[in-house]
Amino acid sequence: MRLRSATPGRERWDIEPLLGSPDLAEELEKALLLNKGVVKVSASPVSGRILILYGVGSLEASVEALLREALERLPSQKTAEPPAKRGFNALSGPLLELLPALEQLKRPLMWSVVSHGLSIAQGLFVVATLNAALEKNPKLLRRLLGSRFGIMSSMLMISTGANMYVQHQRKRAWRQLARNYEHALRARVLAAIEAQDLATFDQQGTGRLLSLMTKDTARITSFLERGVDDAVKNALTILISGSLLLTTSPVLVLIACLPVPFMVLPLRKLGQRASAARTRQNERSDLFTQHLENSFSGIIDIKSFTAEQQDIRRLSESARQLADAELEAAEVSSLEAHLMQGAFATGFVVMTVYGGLKTLKGRLSDKVFARTMYLFPQVLGALGGVSEVLGNYRAAASSAERLKEMLGSRPSIQSGPVRLPKGQVRGEVLFENVVFGYEPSTTVIHGISLHLRPGETLAIVGPTGSGKSTLLRLLLRFHDVRDGSIRVDGHDLRTLDLQDLRSAISIVGQEPYLFDGTVKDNVLLGHPQASDEDVAEALKSAGALEFVNALRGRMDAQVGERGRKLSGGQRQRIAIARALLKKAPILALDEATSHLDYETEAAIQRSVRNASSRMSMIVVAHRLSTIRRADMILVVDQGKVREMGRHDELLAHGGLYSFLWNLQSGE
Ligand SMILES: Nc1ncnc2c1ncn2[C@@H]1O[C@H](COP(=O)(O)OP(=O)(O)OP(=O)(O)O)[C@@H](O)[C@H]1O
């Protein structure tokens, strides 16, 4: 058991028995999640690593102690096969797991072998042609074609010509494979990321997720496109040229290789340092991307607070840390390559002097010496190439590990078996003593119960931070309750099919997200097959048709990135139209009209209600005047229900609601 990385709230460990044991991975995940403070656990039998996310300061023991205890208790660990018997999977690691199947690699590999084989042959023909020319055959010109020189130079020309075609085919085959692979890998990673719980997004941060999609996939693709081909080239050169070298002049090779054994240990150490440096580089790169993303999304606030310099300083500090990590990784890799090449180059110099002296003395033939002098640098170059391939392999392997972790991570919110077809949903919602907290150490909702009957409107009001939006997030099962239960049409959410549940609910948030595209594209998100008439109808009910018709291009007008070309109120109304088009039996409006003036807000709420009288509605609002007609009003404060009833009853009660009402109506 070995700690690989640790930041507050997040530790990654190497657990050897985990390798190749999916049962242990599953049991370990379950066992660790039982501990107070542990938020998420992701154990990978592929990499033998476990990632533990926890609330800072909320664990009862160290992560290491929890791991040891869980490992001791689990039965699978005792029955797990010893590492030596685990076969190919244990040896291969995440990168080989992620690379395409051998079947797909066959064609480009075949071109690689032919192309690099021809290149090696070309070199040998050069030497042979040279040696034939040095024979100074007097009949050379007369019997050019039949002579050794003629044959060798013809072979050289043929192999050069053939290799031009083969090289083109080789590069093309790898390029095609890599591009198709990259596309498929990105689609897989994107699907895996989007399947994660919201808690994972909160924990991992956008920087890391963006890096997974861009840099990590690109590193693996680049290794596939060039690394595998280079590996074939180096392997063939070492194999063919190396064997020829050994048979030509074993003593000279032995002399040249004398310094190599002294390099084994330092090279091993450098290899470990290089892997650690790569991991650090990846982590810093994630942070930098995250800072960049934050800066660009918050550019309006940065400019309005004239905080550009502050932001640049923050970014430049992050960029400096990334540059330092990159430099460290590059220096270790380069040191590794130089050490290896230096060892061989020293040997080469010794061999040249020794061989040269022997040739002068006539104890070594010119041809052997010439061939050795040609072949040795080829093999030397290939050995240098191996360390380069190794560097790329390490980068790709560390990316593959990160990707595998995401691809193998099972969201803790899992779909249930009970189907809930949208057409058959009545729209009844029941919260029973719901307790919830985002972090294990804190509680945001303290035993809330509520009942929304089909077709009714339930309003939730209360001070800021009291947990109103959290209740809606729980209803959509973005998080699971810690205690109590939530039911839709009598079914506990945890038993329901997740897609069915979310299809049954439309939600409009405080700051709805509009995608870069047209107004129509954004509304169609609610129901992609809807007609233009349906879109116009939804826009009308949301009070948006008038301003949309005034835009250049009307429904086809571009809204800009995040809907930047529209006002806050216009964005909200398009989001309401989108939710209405979805025609879900339950509509949740979380301060969805807060950017509008009172009259527009009231008008839109009326028309939304009229759009479907059978729809159940939950409305979260700060402006109490907009919810006074609700069938039930829930007053929430600090995660608890303080009051419940209709507007008049609550006013008569004279509690928090009536206090807020009087405050807002200026009485
Ligand atoms: N993703 C999150 N991670 C951790 N804590 C959170 C998260 N989202 C909300 N909280 C916390 O949960 C509490 C309730 O937040 P919530 O957004 O539900 O309040 P609200 O009543 O909707 O507030 P407002 O009226 O300001 O929108 C707050 O203390 C908030 O800090």
XYZ file of C-alpha atoms and ligand atoms in Angstrom:
698
model
C 0.000 0.000 0.000
C 1.531 3.319 -1.095
C 0.327 6.923 -1.132
C 0.530 8.351 -4.661
C -0.893 11.820 -4.232
C -2.661 13.822 -1.569
C -4.391 17.176 -1.527
C -6.837 18.265 1.195
C -9.981 16.185 0.753
C -8.455 13.889 -1.892
C -5.987 11.023 -1.635
C -4.904 8.442 -4.161
C -3.291 5.185 -3.059
C -1.677 2.219 -4.782
C -3.186 -0.966 -3.346
C -1.448 -3.989 -4.758
C -4.117 -6.630 -4.015
C -6.582 -4.472 -5.952
C -4.872 -5.204 -9.266
C -7.023 -7.559 -11.306
C -9.605 -7.958 -8.544
C -12.884 -6.233 -9.424
C -14.603 -7.901 -6.454
C -12.173 -6.380 -4.012
C -12.551 -3.000 -5.735
C -16.301 -3.077 -5.275
C -16.158 -4.262 -1.675
C -13.491 -1.737 -0.794
C -15.582 1.077 -2.253
C -18.610 -0.024 -0.236
C -16.633 -0.522 2.982
C -14.941 2.873 2.811
C -18.158 4.702 2.014
C -19.550 3.494 5.332
C -17.044 5.686 7.155
C -18.228 9.065 8.324
C -16.650 11.814 6.242
C -15.913 9.751 3.126
C -17.713 11.346 0.168
C -16.661 9.257 -2.804
C -14.449 6.262 -3.444
C -13.283 5.026 -6.799
C -11.218 1.833 -6.853
C -9.743 0.544 -10.116
C -8.794 -3.119 -10.545
C -7.076 -2.050 -13.780
C -4.569 0.354 -12.287
C -4.632 -1.035 -8.726
C -5.341 2.447 -7.414
C -8.003 3.920 -5.223
C -9.175 7.509 -5.081
C -10.806 8.710 -1.889
C -12.629 12.015 -1.613
C -13.549 13.141 1.895
C -14.713 16.167 3.819
C -11.664 17.982 5.194
C -11.516 17.541 8.972
C -14.500 15.203 9.007
C -12.770 11.816 9.078
C -12.555 9.896 12.335
C -9.188 8.411 11.388
C -6.574 8.966 8.684
C -7.336 7.658 5.189
C -4.461 5.220 5.600
C -5.961 3.782 8.800
C -9.390 3.456 7.165
C -7.847 1.680 4.195
C -5.867 -0.734 6.334
C -8.880 -1.534 8.448
C -11.106 -2.112 5.408
C -8.486 -4.302 3.723
C -8.080 -6.446 6.811
C -11.797 -7.022 7.113
C -12.604 -7.819 3.493
C -12.927 -11.477 2.484
C -11.978 -10.957 -1.209
C -8.595 -9.715 -0.213
C -7.779 -12.963 1.497
C -8.836 -14.978 -1.528
C -7.335 -12.644 -4.123
C -4.934 -14.320 -6.523
C -1.291 -13.532 -6.012
C 0.018 -10.870 -8.418
C 2.157 -13.302 -10.433
C -0.871 -15.305 -11.527
C -3.012 -12.440 -12.646
C -1.891 -12.701 -16.243
C -1.771 -10.088 -18.949
C -4.101 -7.574 -17.317
C -1.809 -7.083 -14.373
C 1.151 -6.456 -16.666
C -0.573 -4.332 -19.229
C -1.736 -1.326 -17.238
C -4.311 1.275 -18.216
C -2.601 2.428 -21.419
C -2.609 -0.957 -23.102
C -6.165 -1.404 -21.907
C -7.171 1.813 -23.608
C -5.309 1.390 -26.890
C -7.231 -0.109 -29.823
C -7.457 -3.891 -30.170
C -4.614 -5.676 -31.937
C -6.943 -6.333 -34.869
C -7.107 -2.604 -35.631
C -3.363 -2.186 -35.181
C -2.488 -4.932 -37.645
C -2.545 -2.842 -40.839
C -0.499 0.143 -39.603
C 1.868 -2.253 -37.829
C 2.384 -4.134 -41.067
C 3.253 -0.876 -42.895
C 5.610 0.054 -40.051
C 7.462 -3.243 -40.264
C 7.761 -3.065 -44.073
C 8.737 0.609 -44.104
C 11.339 0.472 -41.342
C 12.623 -2.858 -42.620
C 13.176 -1.207 -46.001
C 14.938 1.760 -44.377
C 17.332 -0.583 -42.606
C 17.910 -2.483 -45.867
C 18.566 0.842 -47.616
C 21.332 1.613 -45.110
C 22.851 -1.818 -45.548
C 22.793 -1.395 -49.322
C 24.634 1.913 -48.925
C 27.401 0.148 -46.982
C 27.458 -2.762 -49.410
C 27.599 -0.391 -52.396
C 30.444 1.488 -50.737
C 32.348 -1.692 -50.023
C 31.770 -2.928 -53.579
C 33.088 0.369 -54.938
C 36.158 0.072 -52.716
C 36.914 -3.312 -54.290
C 38.135 -1.322 -57.337
C 37.030 -4.055 -59.701
C 38.738 -3.364 -63.052
C 35.828 -4.849 -64.920
C 33.397 -2.671 -63.024
C 32.229 -0.505 -65.877
C 32.159 -3.342 -68.402
C 30.183 -5.697 -66.275
C 28.304 -3.103 -64.298
C 25.015 -4.991 -64.021
C 26.591 -8.314 -63.183
C 29.055 -6.883 -60.682
C 28.522 -6.709 -56.930
C 28.552 -2.931 -57.156
C 25.843 -3.027 -59.849
C 23.613 -5.338 -57.864
C 24.002 -3.389 -54.635
C 23.447 0.021 -56.194
C 20.372 -1.288 -58.074
C 19.010 -2.695 -54.823
C 19.654 0.626 -53.162
C 17.716 2.469 -55.837
C 14.815 -0.002 -55.774
C 14.557 -0.010 -51.989
C 14.701 3.810 -51.881
C 11.930 4.106 -54.461
C 9.760 1.476 -52.782
C 10.255 3.038 -49.374
C 8.951 6.393 -50.557
C 5.593 4.778 -51.339
C 5.610 2.560 -48.230
C 6.464 5.469 -45.911
C 3.507 7.426 -47.216
C 1.215 4.446 -46.611
C 2.644 3.901 -43.124
C 2.077 7.487 -42.014
C -1.377 7.488 -43.548
C -2.402 4.247 -41.812
C -1.279 5.514 -38.376
C -2.844 8.914 -38.941
C -6.210 7.436 -39.889
C -6.187 5.027 -36.977
C -5.215 7.766 -34.523
C -7.864 10.253 -35.683
C -10.677 7.686 -35.529
C -9.435 6.464 -32.180
C -9.200 9.976 -30.736
C -12.745 10.723 -31.759
C -14.067 7.500 -30.216
C -12.036 7.968 -27.027
C -13.277 11.536 -26.549
C -16.860 10.387 -27.010
C -16.322 7.683 -24.358
C -14.714 10.075 -21.905
C -17.395 12.695 -22.445
C -20.116 10.111 -21.814
C -18.318 8.979 -18.640
C -17.920 12.556 -17.382
C -21.530 13.462 -18.065
C -22.689 10.326 -16.252
C -20.960 11.440 -13.031
C -22.789 12.857 -10.044
C -22.757 16.586 -9.430
C -20.579 15.872 -6.392
C -17.838 14.654 -8.743
C -18.000 17.893 -10.724
C -17.757 19.869 -7.477
C -14.811 17.780 -6.295
C -12.809 17.417 -9.492
C -13.227 20.923 -10.871
C -13.597 21.959 -14.485
C -9.829 22.209 -15.056
C -9.260 18.520 -14.528
C -12.318 17.525 -16.533
C -11.286 19.759 -19.440
C -7.772 18.317 -19.337
C -9.150 14.792 -19.456
C -11.079 15.645 -22.604
C -8.281 17.525 -24.335
C -4.717 16.942 -23.130
C -5.026 13.403 -21.823
C -6.825 12.066 -24.880
C -4.363 13.948 -27.131
C -1.350 12.437 -25.343
C -2.638 8.902 -25.827
C -3.506 9.580 -29.460
C -0.085 11.066 -30.108
C 1.538 8.001 -28.555
C -0.613 5.824 -30.798
C 0.203 7.853 -33.914
C 3.942 8.207 -33.404
C 5.016 6.258 -30.330
C 4.020 2.801 -31.520
C 5.539 3.426 -34.954
C 8.764 4.722 -33.370
C 8.832 1.707 -31.075
C 8.608 -0.605 -34.098
C 11.399 1.342 -35.826
C 13.688 1.177 -32.816
C 12.911 -2.454 -32.099
C 13.627 -3.467 -35.706
C 16.839 -1.461 -35.814
C 18.045 -2.916 -32.532
C 17.043 -6.403 -33.611
C 18.386 -6.408 -37.195
C 21.249 -3.923 -37.052
C 22.106 -5.063 -33.519
C 22.332 -8.744 -34.538
C 24.357 -7.874 -37.620
C 26.637 -5.795 -35.457
C 27.045 -8.616 -32.979
C 27.852 -11.162 -35.694
C 30.143 -8.735 -37.523
C 32.305 -7.684 -34.613
C 31.284 -9.016 -31.169
C 34.483 -7.828 -29.492
C 34.040 -4.258 -30.681
C 30.403 -4.262 -29.522
C 31.442 -5.619 -26.150
C 33.947 -2.788 -25.764
C 31.341 -0.227 -26.783
C 28.843 -1.604 -24.260
C 31.244 -1.588 -21.305
C 29.804 1.572 -19.640
C 26.167 0.403 -19.926
C 25.868 -1.741 -16.725
C 26.917 1.296 -14.671
C 23.921 3.183 -16.011
C 21.213 0.690 -15.056
C 20.661 1.889 -11.494
C 20.727 5.649 -12.215
C 18.383 5.074 -15.155
C 15.931 3.206 -12.942
C 15.943 6.018 -10.403
C 15.505 8.621 -13.123
C 12.595 6.649 -14.543
C 10.797 6.821 -11.187
C 11.520 10.537 -10.912
C 10.210 11.060 -14.437
C 6.889 9.357 -13.592
C 6.447 11.456 -10.447
C 7.307 14.618 -12.402
C 4.680 13.761 -15.039
C 1.988 13.320 -12.367
C 2.908 16.706 -10.876
C 2.829 18.279 -14.321
C -0.665 16.898 -14.956
C -1.950 18.210 -11.624
C -0.535 21.690 -12.233
C -1.900 21.687 -15.747
C -5.387 20.913 -14.381
C -5.141 23.816 -11.966
C -3.959 26.199 -14.649
C -6.823 25.229 -16.991
C -9.239 25.691 -14.113
C -7.893 29.168 -13.331
C -8.118 30.103 -16.997
C -11.678 28.861 -17.261
C -12.668 30.814 -14.143
C -11.017 33.983 -15.416
C -12.679 33.882 -18.805
C -16.125 33.131 -17.393
C -15.777 35.876 -14.808
C -14.344 38.458 -17.193
C -17.219 40.917 -16.625
C -16.626 40.989 -12.859
C -12.871 41.128 -13.321
C -13.193 44.146 -15.586
C -15.840 45.899 -13.492
C -13.679 45.562 -10.387
C -10.637 46.546 -12.477
C -9.072 43.405 -11.091
C -7.191 42.535 -14.299
C -3.790 42.930 -12.683
C -4.791 40.779 -9.724
C -6.136 38.127 -12.056
C -3.054 38.236 -14.264
C -0.862 37.816 -11.172
C -2.916 34.818 -10.065
C -2.798 33.278 -13.528
C 0.854 33.985 -13.949
C 1.616 32.306 -10.617
C -0.338 29.281 -11.763
C 1.431 29.377 -15.155
C 4.793 29.616 -13.377
C 4.027 26.545 -11.306
C 2.989 24.698 -14.441
C 6.135 25.816 -16.259
C 8.276 24.652 -13.314
C 6.585 21.256 -13.342
C 6.982 20.999 -17.128
C 10.619 21.976 -16.903
C 11.253 19.408 -14.196
C 9.560 16.656 -16.237
C 11.474 17.650 -19.389
C 14.812 17.882 -17.561
C 14.470 14.467 -15.963
C 13.521 12.945 -19.329
C 16.370 14.683 -21.100
C 18.847 13.652 -18.387
C 17.668 10.097 -18.810
C 18.166 10.243 -22.597
C 21.571 11.903 -22.292
C 22.780 9.445 -19.713
C 21.877 6.547 -21.948
C 23.254 8.128 -25.102
C 26.338 9.359 -23.241
C 27.114 5.849 -22.088
C 26.910 4.475 -25.600
C 28.707 7.432 -27.156
C 31.637 6.926 -24.749
C 31.697 3.287 -25.743
C 31.553 4.290 -29.394
C 34.592 6.558 -29.093
C 36.561 3.822 -27.332
C 35.460 1.332 -29.964
C 36.390 3.653 -32.861
C 39.900 4.223 -31.513
C 40.398 0.552 -30.694
C 38.950 -0.655 -34.045
C 40.865 1.992 -36.009
C 44.172 0.942 -34.460
C 43.431 -2.720 -35.165
C 42.553 -1.928 -38.782
C 45.777 0.073 -39.205
C 47.702 -2.864 -37.897
C 45.857 -5.084 -40.391
C 44.245 -7.202 -37.695
C 40.719 -6.105 -38.655
C 39.355 -6.012 -42.208
C 38.350 -2.637 -43.718
C 34.923 -3.988 -44.514
C 34.187 -5.159 -40.985
C 35.372 -1.884 -39.553
C 33.328 0.131 -42.082
C 30.203 -1.930 -41.424
C 30.632 -1.617 -37.654
C 31.153 2.131 -37.955
C 27.902 2.383 -39.933
C 25.789 0.008 -37.838
C 26.819 1.164 -34.399
C 25.429 4.716 -34.699
C 22.211 3.231 -36.121
C 21.804 1.042 -33.049
C 22.877 3.943 -30.839
C 20.215 6.178 -32.414
C 17.601 3.462 -31.896
C 18.571 3.128 -28.225
C 18.265 6.903 -27.844
C 14.893 6.593 -29.594
C 13.811 3.998 -27.045
C 14.243 6.479 -24.220
C 12.221 9.027 -26.185
C 9.477 6.464 -26.779
C 9.630 5.621 -23.069
C 9.139 9.297 -22.196
C 6.089 9.501 -24.472
C 4.874 6.186 -23.116
C 5.078 7.489 -19.558
C 3.172 10.645 -20.459
C 0.521 8.583 -22.242
C 0.427 6.024 -19.413
C -0.162 8.686 -16.775
C -2.943 10.165 -18.923
C -4.394 6.704 -19.460
C -4.463 6.182 -15.728
C -6.426 9.387 -15.225
C -8.811 8.468 -18.013
C -9.287 4.931 -16.739
C -10.104 6.323 -13.333
C -12.865 8.407 -14.875
C -14.035 5.684 -17.255
C -14.142 3.141 -14.456
C -15.722 5.447 -11.913
C -19.248 4.358 -11.082
C -21.530 7.284 -10.192
C -22.988 6.768 -6.728
C -26.392 7.864 -8.045
C -27.558 4.765 -9.890
C -30.766 4.369 -11.841
C -33.482 2.252 -10.231
C -35.633 -0.439 -11.880
C -39.082 1.203 -11.683
C -40.174 2.830 -14.952
C -42.202 6.030 -14.881
C -43.433 6.826 -18.404
C -43.942 10.579 -18.733
C -47.509 10.234 -19.995
C -48.545 8.337 -16.889
C -47.050 10.600 -14.218
C -49.632 12.238 -11.952
C -47.132 14.664 -10.519
C -47.409 13.939 -6.803
C -44.284 14.782 -4.778
C -43.742 13.763 -1.175
C -40.735 14.629 1.007
C -40.628 12.670 4.283
C -38.225 13.835 6.993
C -35.511 14.560 4.452
C -32.037 15.125 5.850
C -29.163 16.130 3.573
C -25.743 17.804 3.509
C -23.297 18.391 0.648
C -20.394 17.510 2.905
C -20.584 14.675 5.416
C -19.648 17.109 8.163
C -22.446 19.593 7.494
C -26.230 19.331 7.300
C -28.160 21.681 5.065
C -31.634 20.110 5.211
C -32.816 19.052 8.668
C -35.810 16.700 8.371
C -38.048 18.523 5.895
C -41.435 17.062 4.936
C -43.707 18.438 2.229
C -46.529 17.276 -0.001
C -47.312 18.523 -3.503
C -50.570 17.126 -4.861
C -51.048 16.545 -8.609
C -51.866 19.751 -10.482
C -51.229 21.993 -7.458
C -48.673 24.733 -6.926
C -46.294 24.599 -4.009
C -44.232 27.672 -3.195
C -41.044 27.587 -1.166
C -39.869 30.819 0.395
C -37.244 31.658 2.936
C -34.060 33.594 3.554
C -31.065 33.159 1.295
C -29.021 30.013 1.926
C -31.917 28.304 3.730
C -31.886 25.279 1.397
C -34.627 26.048 -1.158
C -32.616 25.211 -4.292
C -31.188 22.182 -2.521
C -34.717 20.754 -2.179
C -35.159 20.991 -5.961
C -31.768 19.389 -6.596
C -32.785 16.525 -4.328
C -36.062 16.151 -6.220
C -34.115 15.728 -9.464
C -31.866 13.279 -7.634
C -28.696 15.217 -8.341
C -27.798 14.084 -4.824
C -29.245 11.346 -2.635
C -30.845 12.158 0.691
C -28.874 11.228 3.788
C -32.000 10.248 5.677
C -35.737 10.145 5.020
C -37.159 9.746 1.540
C -38.547 11.560 -1.469
C -41.365 10.036 -3.495
C -42.850 10.858 -6.871
C -46.254 9.249 -7.460
C -45.553 7.075 -4.431
C -42.220 5.705 -5.658
C -39.034 6.343 -3.720
C -36.699 8.237 -6.093
C -33.952 5.667 -5.504
C -36.128 2.956 -7.062
C -37.006 4.994 -10.136
C -35.370 4.919 -13.536
C -33.239 8.071 -13.494
C -34.039 9.118 -17.063
C -37.759 8.689 -16.449
C -37.568 10.728 -13.260
C -35.678 13.603 -14.880
C -37.932 13.516 -17.946
C -40.893 13.966 -15.624
C -39.509 17.210 -14.189
C -38.673 20.494 -15.902
C -36.516 22.865 -13.963
C -35.587 26.474 -14.601
C -32.755 27.716 -12.415
C -31.782 31.179 -11.221
C -29.092 31.593 -13.876
C -30.212 29.324 -16.690
C -27.520 28.214 -19.069
C -28.028 29.024 -22.741
C -25.823 27.274 -25.268
C -24.059 29.072 -28.064
C -26.573 28.684 -30.895
C -29.915 30.068 -31.980
C -32.950 30.836 -29.827
C -34.666 27.865 -31.443
C -31.768 25.474 -30.697
C -31.972 26.468 -27.060
C -35.714 26.010 -26.775
C -35.598 22.703 -28.665
C -33.370 21.270 -25.954
C -36.627 20.566 -24.098
C -38.074 18.562 -26.989
C -35.780 18.183 -30.024
C -38.526 16.926 -32.350
C -40.903 19.824 -31.691
C -42.199 21.888 -34.633
C -41.595 25.624 -35.133
C -45.206 26.218 -34.119
C -44.670 24.417 -30.818
C -41.501 26.438 -30.187
C -43.397 29.681 -30.907
C -46.216 28.564 -28.594
C -43.765 27.850 -25.764
C -42.038 31.200 -26.335
C -45.440 32.896 -26.174
C -46.391 31.238 -22.886
C -43.022 32.237 -21.472
C -43.599 35.860 -22.511
C -40.652 35.692 -24.883
C -42.223 35.678 -28.345
C -42.451 39.442 -28.639
C -38.791 40.149 -28.005
C -37.665 37.107 -30.011
C -39.630 38.351 -33.024
C -37.857 41.677 -32.683
C -34.413 40.015 -32.920
C -32.663 39.909 -36.276
C -33.303 36.392 -37.490
C -36.134 35.916 -34.953
C -36.038 32.336 -33.663
C -32.860 31.805 -35.670
C -31.033 34.684 -33.970
C -27.756 33.701 -32.301
C -27.789 34.033 -28.510
C -23.976 34.049 -28.125
C -21.841 32.101 -25.672
C -23.907 31.426 -22.517
C -26.628 33.600 -24.052
C -24.439 36.684 -23.662
C -26.243 38.631 -26.391
C -29.466 38.611 -24.374
C -30.485 40.328 -21.159
C -30.846 38.331 -17.924
C -34.663 38.504 -18.139
C -34.629 37.441 -21.809
C -32.427 34.468 -20.968
C -34.806 33.472 -18.192
C -37.823 33.598 -20.478
C -36.116 31.441 -23.123
C -35.267 28.955 -20.394
C -38.912 28.919 -19.281
C -39.997 28.300 -22.892
C -37.534 25.424 -23.033
C -38.979 23.940 -19.845
C -42.557 24.360 -21.089
C -41.759 22.671 -24.410
C -40.564 19.655 -22.481
C -44.167 19.260 -21.293
C -43.073 17.550 -18.108
C -45.784 16.812 -15.550
C -43.809 18.602 -12.814
C -42.393 22.088 -13.326
C -39.873 23.546 -10.884
C -39.110 27.263 -11.101
C -36.180 28.290 -8.938
C -36.419 32.076 -8.933
C -36.807 31.655 -12.656
C -38.328 35.094 -13.121
C -36.203 37.030 -10.664
C -34.702 39.237 -13.395
C -38.114 40.458 -14.514
C -40.144 43.378 -13.273
C -43.075 42.523 -11.049
C -45.773 42.860 -13.719
C -43.981 40.753 -16.320
C -43.184 38.186 -13.655
C -46.802 37.903 -12.570
C -48.021 37.733 -16.181
C -45.568 34.983 -17.049
C -46.461 32.967 -13.990
C -50.124 33.164 -14.952
C -49.501 32.125 -18.532
C -47.198 29.294 -17.429
C -49.955 28.038 -15.128
C -52.444 28.297 -18.003
C -50.116 26.414 -20.349
C -50.968 23.248 -18.507
C -53.515 23.129 -15.747
C -52.613 19.499 -14.992
C -48.981 20.304 -14.310
C -47.749 20.248 -10.691
C -45.569 23.254 -9.930
C -42.919 24.040 -7.347
C -41.967 27.680 -7.283
C -39.073 29.070 -5.302
C -39.372 32.823 -4.993
C -38.068 35.707 -2.967
C -40.799 38.065 -4.169
C -43.751 36.847 -2.130
C -46.335 38.729 -4.187
C -45.746 36.270 -7.046
C -46.637 33.212 -5.029
C -49.561 34.415 -2.962
C -51.990 32.288 -4.988
C -50.050 29.070 -4.428
C -52.008 26.110 -3.043
C -49.400 25.666 -0.348
C -46.559 27.856 0.847
C -43.602 26.417 2.710
C -41.451 28.781 4.727
C -37.968 27.344 5.084
C -35.308 28.687 7.388
C -31.887 27.148 8.011
C -32.929 23.868 6.416
C -36.099 23.477 8.513
C -39.767 24.151 7.781
C -40.751 27.082 9.919
C -44.319 27.532 8.637
C -46.665 25.934 6.152
C -50.055 26.969 4.765
C -51.857 29.231 2.313
C -51.081 32.925 2.003
C -53.966 34.116 4.194
C -53.340 31.488 6.859
C -49.670 32.401 7.066
C -50.444 36.111 7.271
C -52.919 35.409 10.046
C -50.328 33.273 11.811
C -48.078 36.317 12.160
C -44.783 34.455 11.883
C -41.770 34.707 9.573
C -43.923 34.787 6.415
C -46.045 37.662 7.619
C -42.883 39.454 8.745
C -41.360 39.043 5.266
C -44.606 39.992 3.578
C -44.905 43.183 5.585
C -41.292 43.961 4.851
C -41.795 43.562 1.119
C -45.126 45.334 0.918
C -43.628 48.200 2.911
C -46.110 47.980 5.787
N -22.551 22.397 -4.237
C -22.531 22.741 -2.940
N -21.554 22.280 -2.133
C -21.525 22.599 -0.829
N -22.433 23.387 -0.234
C -23.449 23.877 -0.973
C -23.541 23.590 -2.369
N -24.641 24.224 -2.854
C -25.201 24.871 -1.815
N -24.496 24.673 -0.692
C -24.816 25.176 0.659
O -26.102 24.707 1.004
C -26.854 25.712 1.675
C -28.214 25.884 0.992
O -27.992 26.363 -0.311
P -29.196 26.597 -1.320
O -28.627 26.965 -2.627
O -30.118 25.447 -1.279
O -29.917 27.849 -0.651
P -31.144 28.738 -1.178
O -32.142 28.771 -0.091
O -31.600 28.249 -2.495
O -30.424 30.135 -1.308
P -30.736 31.355 -2.303
O -32.079 31.902 -1.930
O -29.649 32.317 -2.014
O -30.701 30.813 -3.685
C -26.005 26.953 1.669
O -25.419 27.064 2.947
C -24.926 26.692 0.644
O -23.726 27.266 1.028
